[in-house]
Short mmCIF file of C-alpha atoms (C1' of nucleotides) in Angstrom, two decimals:
data_model
loop_
_atom_site.label_atom_id
_atom_site.label_comp_id
_atom_site.label_asym_id
_atom_site.label_seq_id
_atom_site.Cartn_x
_atom_site.Cartn_y
_atom_site.Cartn_z
CA MET A 10 36.96 25.61 -104.62
CA TRP A 11 38.03 25.35 -100.99
CA ILE A 12 40.40 28.29 -101.39
CA SER A 13 37.72 30.40 -103.02
CA LEU A 14 35.24 29.47 -100.34
CA ASN A 15 37.66 30.52 -97.65
CA LEU A 16 38.52 33.80 -99.26
CA ALA A 17 34.90 34.60 -99.95
CA GLN A 18 33.87 33.75 -96.43
CA ARG A 19 36.65 35.83 -94.94
CA LEU A 20 35.86 38.71 -97.23
CA ILE A 21 32.12 38.70 -96.61
CA TYR A 22 32.59 38.39 -92.89
CA LYS A 23 34.92 41.34 -92.72
CA ASN A 24 32.69 43.33 -94.99
CA MET A 25 29.66 42.72 -92.80
CA ASP A 26 31.56 43.47 -89.63
CA SER A 27 32.80 46.78 -90.93
CA ILE A 28 29.35 47.81 -92.11
CA LEU A 29 27.95 47.08 -88.66
CA LYS A 30 30.77 49.02 -87.11
CA ASP A 31 30.05 52.00 -89.32
CA GLN A 32 26.53 51.97 -87.94
CA GLY A 33 27.86 51.96 -84.40
CA LEU A 34 26.78 48.37 -83.82
CA PRO A 35 28.70 45.48 -82.23
CA PRO A 36 30.61 42.86 -84.24
CA LEU A 37 29.04 39.76 -85.73
CA ARG A 38 30.18 37.36 -83.07
CA TRP A 39 28.07 39.31 -80.58
CA TYR A 40 25.09 38.76 -82.80
CA ASP A 41 25.48 35.00 -82.55
CA VAL A 42 25.34 35.18 -78.78
CA LEU A 43 22.41 37.59 -78.71
CA TRP A 44 20.51 35.46 -81.16
CA GLU A 45 20.99 32.25 -79.20
CA LEU A 46 19.82 33.97 -76.04
CA ASP A 47 16.93 35.74 -77.72
CA ARG A 48 15.58 32.61 -79.34
CA THR A 49 15.76 30.55 -76.18
CA PRO A 50 12.22 30.23 -74.85
CA GLY A 51 12.64 29.52 -71.16
CA GLU A 52 14.94 30.78 -68.50
CA GLY A 53 18.15 31.49 -70.34
CA LEU A 54 21.29 29.60 -71.25
CA ARG A 55 24.42 28.47 -69.50
CA PRO A 56 27.81 29.59 -70.83
CA PHE A 57 28.88 26.05 -71.65
CA GLU A 58 25.81 25.66 -73.83
CA LEU A 59 26.71 28.72 -75.86
CA GLU A 60 30.20 27.37 -76.07
CA LYS A 61 29.01 24.21 -77.80
CA PHE A 62 26.46 25.87 -80.06
CA LEU A 63 28.76 28.60 -81.26
CA LEU A 64 32.14 26.90 -81.14
CA PHE A 65 33.76 29.22 -78.66
CA GLU A 66 36.81 28.50 -76.58
CA GLN A 67 35.88 28.49 -72.94
CA SER A 68 38.12 31.38 -72.00
CA ASN A 69 37.30 33.37 -75.07
CA LEU A 70 33.58 33.15 -74.42
CA SER A 71 34.09 34.03 -70.81
CA ARG A 72 35.74 37.30 -71.76
CA LEU A 73 33.31 38.08 -74.55
CA LEU A 74 30.42 37.68 -72.12
CA ARG A 75 32.16 40.01 -69.71
CA ARG A 76 32.26 42.68 -72.41
CA MET A 77 28.63 42.12 -73.30
CA ILE A 78 27.54 42.31 -69.69
CA ASP A 79 29.51 45.51 -69.26
CA ALA A 80 27.76 46.87 -72.33
CA GLY A 81 24.39 46.01 -70.77
CA LEU A 82 23.30 43.60 -73.49
CA VAL A 83 23.35 40.49 -71.33
CA GLU A 84 22.77 39.85 -67.66
CA GLU A 85 23.86 36.92 -65.55
CA LEU A 86 21.78 35.35 -62.82
CA ILE A 87 23.62 33.69 -60.03
CA PHE A 88 20.73 31.43 -59.22
CA SER A 89 21.18 27.85 -60.19
CA ASP A 90 20.62 24.30 -59.08
CA ASP A 91 24.25 23.84 -59.97
CA ARG A 92 26.22 26.43 -58.11
CA ARG A 93 29.21 26.10 -60.40
CA GLY A 94 27.31 27.81 -63.17
CA LYS A 95 25.35 30.87 -64.16
CA ILE A 96 22.28 31.62 -66.18
CA LEU A 97 22.58 34.12 -68.99
CA LYS A 98 19.68 36.22 -70.13
CA ILE A 99 19.43 38.84 -72.83
CA THR A 100 18.35 42.30 -71.69
CA ASP A 101 15.80 44.57 -73.36
CA LYS A 102 18.65 46.64 -74.63
CA GLY A 103 20.24 43.48 -75.97
CA SER A 104 17.07 42.55 -77.85
CA THR A 105 16.87 46.01 -79.34
CA ILE A 106 20.46 45.92 -80.50
CA ARG A 107 19.99 42.47 -81.95
CA ALA A 108 17.01 43.68 -83.97
CA GLN A 109 19.00 46.62 -85.27
CA MET A 110 21.82 44.31 -86.25
CA TRP A 111 19.50 41.92 -87.97
CA ALA A 112 18.04 44.66 -90.13
CA ILE A 113 21.47 45.04 -91.66
CA TYR A 114 22.89 41.55 -91.26
CA GLY A 115 19.86 39.82 -92.69
CA SER A 116 19.83 41.80 -95.88
CA LEU A 117 23.55 41.29 -96.34
CA ILE A 118 23.20 37.55 -95.86
CA HIS A 119 20.47 37.38 -98.41
CA LYS A 120 22.44 39.41 -100.88
CA HIS A 121 25.58 37.29 -100.60
CA ILE A 122 24.01 33.89 -100.21
CA SER A 123 21.89 34.21 -103.28
CA ARG A 124 25.05 35.17 -105.07
CA ILE A 125 27.07 32.22 -103.85
CA ALA A 126 24.45 29.57 -103.93
CA GLY A 127 23.05 30.33 -107.32
CA ASP A 128 20.55 27.69 -108.30
CA HIS A 129 21.86 25.07 -105.90
CA ASP A 130 19.62 23.35 -103.47
CA LEU A 131 20.07 25.42 -100.35
CA GLU A 132 18.13 23.17 -98.06
CA GLN A 133 20.07 20.10 -99.04
CA MET A 134 23.32 21.94 -98.58
CA THR A 135 22.31 23.19 -95.17
CA GLN A 136 21.60 19.65 -94.08
CA ALA A 137 24.99 18.52 -95.29
CA LEU A 138 26.71 21.31 -93.40
CA ARG A 139 24.77 20.66 -90.26
CA GLY A 140 25.54 16.98 -90.44
CA LEU A 141 29.19 17.78 -90.78
CA VAL A 142 29.15 20.01 -87.74
CA ASP A 143 27.37 17.38 -85.70
CA GLU A 144 29.81 14.70 -86.70
CA THR A 145 32.97 16.64 -86.27
CA ILE A 146 32.18 17.53 -82.69
CA PRO A 147 32.25 14.25 -80.88
CA LYS A 148 31.30 14.11 -77.23
CA ARG A 149 29.72 17.54 -77.52
CA PHE A 150 26.23 18.86 -77.72
CA LYS A 151 24.47 18.40 -80.98
CA SER A 152 23.60 21.53 -82.89
CA ARG A 153 20.23 22.97 -82.07
CA PRO A 154 17.12 21.97 -84.00
CA ASP A 155 16.67 25.56 -85.19
CA MET B 13 22.33 28.16 -94.37
CA TRP B 14 24.67 31.08 -93.77
CA ILE B 15 24.95 30.22 -90.11
CA SER B 16 25.69 26.59 -90.85
CA LEU B 17 28.24 27.56 -93.45
CA ASN B 18 30.01 29.78 -90.97
CA LEU B 19 30.06 27.20 -88.23
CA ALA B 20 31.22 24.48 -90.57
CA GLN B 21 33.93 26.65 -91.99
CA ARG B 22 35.16 27.67 -88.55
CA LEU B 23 35.07 24.08 -87.38
CA ILE B 24 36.90 22.61 -90.35
CA TYR B 25 39.50 25.34 -90.27
CA LYS B 26 40.27 24.78 -86.61
CA ASN B 27 40.28 21.05 -87.10
CA MET B 28 42.79 21.27 -89.94
CA ASP B 29 44.97 23.71 -88.05
CA SER B 30 45.15 21.49 -85.00
CA ILE B 31 45.99 18.42 -87.08
CA LEU B 32 48.84 20.32 -88.72
CA LYS B 33 50.01 21.49 -85.34
CA ASP B 34 50.00 17.94 -84.02
CA GLN B 35 52.37 17.07 -86.86
CA GLY B 36 54.68 19.91 -85.90
CA LEU B 37 53.73 21.94 -88.97
CA PRO B 38 52.84 25.65 -89.26
CA PRO B 39 49.25 26.93 -89.33
CA LEU B 40 47.11 27.12 -92.43
CA ARG B 41 47.58 30.80 -93.09
CA TRP B 42 51.27 30.11 -93.58
CA TYR B 43 50.36 27.60 -96.24
CA ASP B 44 48.55 30.26 -98.24
CA VAL B 45 51.65 32.41 -98.32
CA LEU B 46 53.98 29.52 -99.14
CA TRP B 47 51.69 28.39 -101.91
CA GLU B 48 51.47 31.80 -103.54
CA LEU B 49 55.24 32.12 -103.47
CA ASP B 50 55.86 28.58 -104.64
CA ARG B 51 53.54 28.84 -107.60
CA THR B 52 54.93 32.15 -108.78
CA PRO B 53 57.14 31.43 -111.77
CA GLY B 54 59.53 34.35 -111.95
CA GLU B 55 61.39 36.39 -109.42
CA GLY B 56 59.10 36.37 -106.40
CA LEU B 57 56.28 38.50 -105.08
CA ARG B 58 55.93 41.80 -103.33
CA PRO B 59 54.19 41.95 -99.96
CA PHE B 60 51.41 44.14 -101.25
CA GLU B 61 50.62 41.53 -103.89
CA LEU B 62 50.21 38.84 -101.26
CA GLU B 63 48.08 41.27 -99.34
CA LYS B 64 45.62 41.55 -102.21
CA PHE B 65 45.60 37.88 -103.14
CA LEU B 66 45.16 36.59 -99.62
CA LEU B 67 43.17 39.38 -98.02
CA PHE B 68 45.68 40.26 -95.37
CA GLU B 69 45.81 43.48 -93.42
CA GLN B 70 49.01 45.31 -94.22
CA SER B 71 50.35 45.19 -90.69
CA ASN B 72 49.26 41.64 -90.07
CA LEU B 73 51.03 40.38 -93.16
CA SER B 74 54.10 42.35 -92.26
CA ARG B 75 54.38 40.56 -88.94
CA LEU B 76 53.48 37.17 -90.34
CA LEU B 77 56.25 37.50 -92.89
CA ARG B 78 58.65 38.42 -90.14
CA ARG B 79 57.83 35.17 -88.36
CA MET B 80 58.18 33.17 -91.56
CA ILE B 81 61.50 34.76 -92.37
CA ASP B 82 62.71 34.04 -88.86
CA ALA B 83 61.61 30.44 -89.35
CA GLY B 84 63.66 30.28 -92.52
CA LEU B 85 60.74 29.52 -94.86
CA VAL B 86 60.88 32.79 -96.75
CA GLU B 87 63.66 35.18 -97.67
CA GLU B 88 63.43 38.82 -98.66
CA LEU B 89 65.56 40.44 -101.30
CA ILE B 90 66.23 44.10 -100.91
CA PHE B 91 66.92 44.59 -104.59
CA SER B 92 64.19 46.34 -106.47
CA ASP B 93 63.48 48.90 -109.11
CA ASP B 94 61.19 50.42 -106.54
CA ARG B 95 63.21 50.97 -103.44
CA ARG B 96 60.14 51.24 -101.22
CA GLY B 97 59.50 47.54 -101.59
CA LYS B 98 60.99 44.10 -101.24
CA ILE B 99 60.90 40.89 -103.15
CA LEU B 100 59.82 37.78 -101.33
CA LYS B 101 61.05 34.35 -102.31
CA ILE B 102 60.33 30.96 -100.84
CA THR B 103 63.34 29.02 -99.58
CA ASP B 104 64.08 25.35 -100.18
CA LYS B 105 63.06 24.68 -96.63
CA GLY B 106 59.84 26.58 -97.29
CA SER B 107 59.07 24.43 -100.32
CA THR B 108 59.70 21.29 -98.33
CA ILE B 109 57.43 22.38 -95.54
CA ARG B 110 54.73 23.37 -97.98
CA ALA B 111 54.85 19.93 -99.55
CA GLN B 112 54.56 18.29 -96.15
CA MET B 113 51.61 20.49 -95.31
CA TRP B 114 49.91 19.75 -98.59
CA ALA B 115 50.11 16.02 -98.01
CA ILE B 116 47.83 16.54 -95.02
CA TYR B 117 45.90 19.62 -96.04
CA GLY B 118 45.01 18.29 -99.47
CA SER B 119 43.50 15.11 -98.21
CA LEU B 120 41.52 16.96 -95.55
CA ILE B 121 40.17 19.37 -98.13
CA HIS B 122 39.06 16.55 -100.33
CA LYS B 123 37.42 14.77 -97.46
CA HIS B 124 35.45 17.79 -96.29
CA ILE B 125 34.63 19.33 -99.62
CA SER B 126 33.12 16.19 -101.02
CA ARG B 127 31.04 16.07 -97.88
CA ILE B 128 29.80 19.62 -98.14
CA ALA B 129 29.37 19.89 -101.83
CA GLY B 130 27.58 16.65 -102.37
CA ASP B 131 26.37 16.46 -105.94
CA HIS B 132 26.48 20.19 -106.55
CA ASP B 133 28.35 21.63 -109.46
CA LEU B 134 31.69 22.49 -107.92
CA GLU B 135 33.06 24.30 -110.91
CA GLN B 136 30.04 26.55 -111.20
CA MET B 137 30.18 27.31 -107.52
CA THR B 138 33.85 28.15 -107.66
CA GLN B 139 33.18 30.61 -110.43
CA ALA B 140 30.46 32.26 -108.40
CA LEU B 141 32.72 32.57 -105.38
CA ARG B 142 35.58 33.93 -107.41
CA GLY B 143 33.32 36.45 -109.04
CA LEU B 144 32.13 37.56 -105.66
CA VAL B 145 35.66 38.05 -104.40
CA ASP B 146 36.60 40.03 -107.45
CA GLU B 147 33.58 42.27 -107.15
CA THR B 148 33.78 42.92 -103.48
CA ILE B 149 37.34 44.16 -103.69
CA PRO B 150 37.11 47.34 -105.66
CA LYS B 151 40.27 49.20 -106.62
CA ARG B 152 42.29 46.13 -105.74
CA PHE B 153 44.07 43.48 -107.68
CA LYS B 154 41.91 40.89 -109.27
CA SER B 155 42.28 37.35 -108.00
CA ARG B 156 44.88 35.30 -109.78
CA PRO B 157 44.02 33.20 -112.80
CA ASP B 158 45.05 30.05 -110.92
"C1'" DA C 14 38.39 12.87 -60.41
"C1'" DA C 15 35.42 15.56 -63.60
"C1'" DA C 16 32.51 19.63 -65.10
"C1'" DG C 17 31.74 24.64 -65.35
"C1'" DA C 18 33.94 28.76 -65.39
"C1'" DT C 19 37.75 32.28 -64.69
"C1'" DT C 20 42.56 34.07 -64.78
"C1'" DG C 21 47.38 34.94 -66.56
"C1'" DA C 22 50.82 34.59 -70.05
"C1'" DG C 23 51.85 34.51 -74.67
"C1'" DT C 24 50.48 35.16 -79.41
"C1'" DA C 25 47.81 37.11 -83.20
"C1'" DT C 26 45.06 40.68 -85.19
"C1'" DT C 27 43.39 45.35 -85.90
"C1'" DC C 28 43.61 50.43 -86.07
"C1'" DA C 29 46.05 54.46 -86.41
"C1'" DA C 30 50.28 56.81 -86.91
"C1'" DT C 31 54.76 56.91 -89.03
"C1'" DC C 32 58.53 56.42 -92.30
"C1'" DT C 33 60.56 56.18 -96.91
"C1'" DT C 34 60.39 56.49 -101.75
"C1'" DA C 35 57.71 57.45 -106.14
"C1'" DT D 28 50.23 63.65 -102.24
"C1'" DA D 29 50.03 58.78 -102.60
"C1'" DA D 30 51.95 53.90 -102.42
"C1'" DG D 31 54.54 50.31 -99.97
"C1'" DA D 32 55.77 48.85 -95.70
"C1'" DT D 33 56.68 48.99 -90.57
"C1'" DT D 34 55.75 50.17 -85.67
"C1'" DG D 35 53.02 50.98 -81.21
"C1'" DA D 36 48.95 50.65 -78.63
"C1'" DA D 37 44.73 48.34 -77.89
"C1'" DT D 38 41.91 44.41 -78.51
"C1'" DA D 39 40.97 39.56 -79.20
"C1'" DC D 40 42.21 34.83 -79.05
"C1'" DT D 41 44.56 30.47 -77.46
"C1'" DC D 42 46.73 27.53 -74.16
"C1'" DA D 43 47.59 26.04 -69.74
"C1'" DA D 44 46.81 26.48 -64.94
"C1'" DT D 45 43.55 27.40 -61.31
"C1'" DC D 46 39.32 27.58 -58.60
"C1'" DT D 47 34.79 25.91 -57.12
"C1'" DT D 48 31.28 22.61 -57.05
"C1'" DT D 49 29.57 17.98 -58.29
#
DNA sequence: AAAGATTGAGTATTCAATCTTA
DNA sequence: TAAGATTGAATACTCAATCTTT
């Protein structure tokens, strides 16, 4: 079961990524970042927040953000009460790209999930997964309420 | 649900990998290869077979095998009816390492899977996943009977 | 000293091109 | 020409060290 889950996950992920690429869109990991920024109501997020939510390595996220800023999808504001940090905001272009990605990504998720989950209780499973994530990351931010 | 599944999978995978590393053992992807070779009854496997079973890129597998051969866990036999290819066999050292990894890996799988799966029908889910893998890889080898 | 973030070195992964044999 | 496998260049990721601010 674990093996199958891993293979399926790997396979689906690659499949989705390559479909996005064929459409000239960025990879899936960019979507995660865009989505977190887009859904945030107020004034943006700090890099370390994204790091916790999305399970990035510090240095890896730092470089990914650099690429996204260069691509014009994200902007960073130097302003802060804490001058160690930055505030990240999604740009209009970033929102547009995210929407384009979602049109594809969303339908692919639905297609695959319904396949995997069958008649299982999705909501219950989601809770179990979320609980696991929360537990396994001690001394870190809890996952977002959604 | 999909998001949670991804995060959980990423988290568990990293967690397992780092535990293995702490014990001085190789990463999880090595386990997959060792396991496929160890379970194969006859005269070994060809690289392209591993590639299909484990969803490796050709070049990635090629380099991974090089590392494993250098580490003495796998040996390659030049003999073949088809002189383009090689035969891969696991060494005694490889079998030993695999067993050591399984002692840890197996218990971690059990711990996490029972957590995720809850009271769902594991067998049914496994079938669904396996079917998905088989379908999504056209013109490729079918997954092994297990 | 600790938190937030970046940089450099080393490793792993991907893509495309290449090589050999079928 | 296609299949099996390797190589080189480019990208991405990880680990450790560093820098700035708290």
